[in-house]
Structure formats: structure tokens, C-alpha cells
PDB file of C-alpha atoms in Angstrom:
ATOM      1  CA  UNK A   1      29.909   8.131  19.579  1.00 49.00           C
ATOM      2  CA  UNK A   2      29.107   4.685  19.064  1.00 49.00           C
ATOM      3  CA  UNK A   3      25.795   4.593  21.118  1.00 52.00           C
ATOM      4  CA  UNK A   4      24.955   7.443  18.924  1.00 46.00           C
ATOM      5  CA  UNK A   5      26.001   5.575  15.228  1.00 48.00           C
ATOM      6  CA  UNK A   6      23.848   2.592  16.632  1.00 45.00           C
ATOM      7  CA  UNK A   7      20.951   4.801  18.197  1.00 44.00           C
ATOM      8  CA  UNK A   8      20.557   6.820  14.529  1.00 48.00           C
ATOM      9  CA  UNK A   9      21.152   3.178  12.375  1.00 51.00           C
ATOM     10  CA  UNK A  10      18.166   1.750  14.229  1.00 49.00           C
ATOM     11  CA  UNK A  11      15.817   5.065  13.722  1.00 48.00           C
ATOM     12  CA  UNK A  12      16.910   4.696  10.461  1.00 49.00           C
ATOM     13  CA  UNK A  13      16.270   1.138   9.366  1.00 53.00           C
ATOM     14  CA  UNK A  14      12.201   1.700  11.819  1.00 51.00           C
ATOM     15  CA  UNK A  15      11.569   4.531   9.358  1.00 53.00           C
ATOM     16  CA  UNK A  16      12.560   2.187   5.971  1.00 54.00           C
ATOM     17  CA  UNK A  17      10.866  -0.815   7.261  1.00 56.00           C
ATOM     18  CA  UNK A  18       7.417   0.736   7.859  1.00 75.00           C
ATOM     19  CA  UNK A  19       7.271   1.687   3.628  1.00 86.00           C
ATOM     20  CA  UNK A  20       6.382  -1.648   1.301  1.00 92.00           C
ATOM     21  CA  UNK A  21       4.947  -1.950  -1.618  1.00 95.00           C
ATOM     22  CA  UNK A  22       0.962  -2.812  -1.933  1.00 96.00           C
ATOM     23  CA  UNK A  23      -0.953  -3.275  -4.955  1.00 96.00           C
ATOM     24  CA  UNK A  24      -4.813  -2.347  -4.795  1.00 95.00           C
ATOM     25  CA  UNK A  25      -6.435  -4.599  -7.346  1.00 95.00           C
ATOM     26  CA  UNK A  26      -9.580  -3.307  -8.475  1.00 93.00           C
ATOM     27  CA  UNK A  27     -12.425  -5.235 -10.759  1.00 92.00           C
ATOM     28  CA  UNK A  28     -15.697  -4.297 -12.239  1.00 89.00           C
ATOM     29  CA  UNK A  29     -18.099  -6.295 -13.971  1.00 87.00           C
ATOM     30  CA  UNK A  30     -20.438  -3.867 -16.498  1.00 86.00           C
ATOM     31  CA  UNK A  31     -22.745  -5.608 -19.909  1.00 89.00           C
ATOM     32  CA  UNK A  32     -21.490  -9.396 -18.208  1.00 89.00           C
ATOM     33  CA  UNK A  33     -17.529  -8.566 -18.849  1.00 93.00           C
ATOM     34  CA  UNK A  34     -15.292  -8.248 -15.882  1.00 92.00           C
ATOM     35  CA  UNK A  35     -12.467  -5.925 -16.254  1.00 93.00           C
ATOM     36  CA  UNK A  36      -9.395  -5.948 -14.034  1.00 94.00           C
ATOM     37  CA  UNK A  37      -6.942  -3.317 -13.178  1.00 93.00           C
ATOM     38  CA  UNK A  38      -4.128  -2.842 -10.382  1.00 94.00           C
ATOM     39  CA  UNK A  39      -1.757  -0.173  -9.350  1.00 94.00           C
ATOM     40  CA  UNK A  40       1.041  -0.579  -6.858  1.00 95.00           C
ATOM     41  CA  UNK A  41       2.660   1.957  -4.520  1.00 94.00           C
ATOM     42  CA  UNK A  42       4.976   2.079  -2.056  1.00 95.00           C
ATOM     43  CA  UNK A  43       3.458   3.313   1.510  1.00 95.00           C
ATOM     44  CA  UNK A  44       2.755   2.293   4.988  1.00 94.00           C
ATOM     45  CA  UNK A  45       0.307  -0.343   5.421  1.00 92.00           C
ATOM     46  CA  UNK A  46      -2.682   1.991   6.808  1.00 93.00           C
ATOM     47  CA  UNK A  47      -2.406   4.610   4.059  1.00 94.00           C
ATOM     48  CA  UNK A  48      -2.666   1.326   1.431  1.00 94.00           C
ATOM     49  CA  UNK A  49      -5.678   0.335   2.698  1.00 94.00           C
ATOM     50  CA  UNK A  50      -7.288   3.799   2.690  1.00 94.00           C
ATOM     51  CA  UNK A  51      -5.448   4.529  -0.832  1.00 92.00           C
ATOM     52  CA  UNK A  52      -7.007   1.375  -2.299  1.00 92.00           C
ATOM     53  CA  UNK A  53     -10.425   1.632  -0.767  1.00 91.00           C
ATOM     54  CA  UNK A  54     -11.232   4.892  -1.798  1.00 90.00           C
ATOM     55  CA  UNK A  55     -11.589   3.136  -5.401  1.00 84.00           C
ATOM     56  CA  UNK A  56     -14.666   1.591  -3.860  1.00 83.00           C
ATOM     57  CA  UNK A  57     -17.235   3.058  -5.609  1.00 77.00           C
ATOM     58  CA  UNK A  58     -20.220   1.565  -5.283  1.00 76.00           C
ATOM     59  CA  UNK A  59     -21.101   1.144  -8.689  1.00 77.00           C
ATOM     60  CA  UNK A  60     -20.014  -2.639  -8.889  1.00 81.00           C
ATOM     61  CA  UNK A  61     -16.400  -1.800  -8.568  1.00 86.00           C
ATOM     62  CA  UNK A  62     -14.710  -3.660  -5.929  1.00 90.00           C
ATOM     63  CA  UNK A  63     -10.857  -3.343  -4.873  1.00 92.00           C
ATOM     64  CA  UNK A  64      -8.708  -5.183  -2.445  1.00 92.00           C
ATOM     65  CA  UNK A  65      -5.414  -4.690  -0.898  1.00 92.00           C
ATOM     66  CA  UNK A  66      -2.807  -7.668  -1.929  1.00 85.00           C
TER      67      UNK A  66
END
């Protein structure tokens, strides 16, 4: 019983520890103003990057994972 307690606390704490928080922090610059914007979420660290690169448009709008 107690190899199973320690076996399901360690599962437990692998599957909490792989979420953080990340904040994607996106800027534009359009007519010579820069504008600014963030969002943060909590997910693993490749979904982050994918989340906050997707905002990558192209169009002079650049984001980055802090």
C-alpha cells in the first residue's frame, strides 16, 4: 500500500510540474507607433511556443515566448 501511495504521489506531482505559466508578448509597429500586447496561459512548454508563434503574422507583428 505504501509503494502504491508513493508510486501515484510521484505520477501525480510529473503531471503538475510539466503545466507553467508563459506569456507570449506580441508587438507591432504600423504609421511609426509600436503597440504592445501579451497574454499568459498556463500549458506545457512546447504547446507555448506553438500557441505564441502562431501570432506571427508576417505583417510586422512579432511575438516571443517569456
Amino acid at each position: 500500500m505504501k509503494k502504491l501511495t508513493l508510486v501515484l504521489a510521484v505520477v501525480a506531482f510529473a503531471a503538475v510540474s510539466c503545466k507553467k505559466e508563459y506569456t507570449c508578448t506580441c508587438s507591432t509597429t504600423y504609421a511609426g507607433t509600436t503597440y504592445s500586447a501579451s497574454a499568459t496561459a498556463e500549458m506545457k512548454k512546447k504547446d507555448a511556443e506553438a500557441w505564441c508563434t502562431a501570432y506571427n503574422t508576417g505583417s510586422g507583428t512579432t511575438c516571443k515566448l517569456d
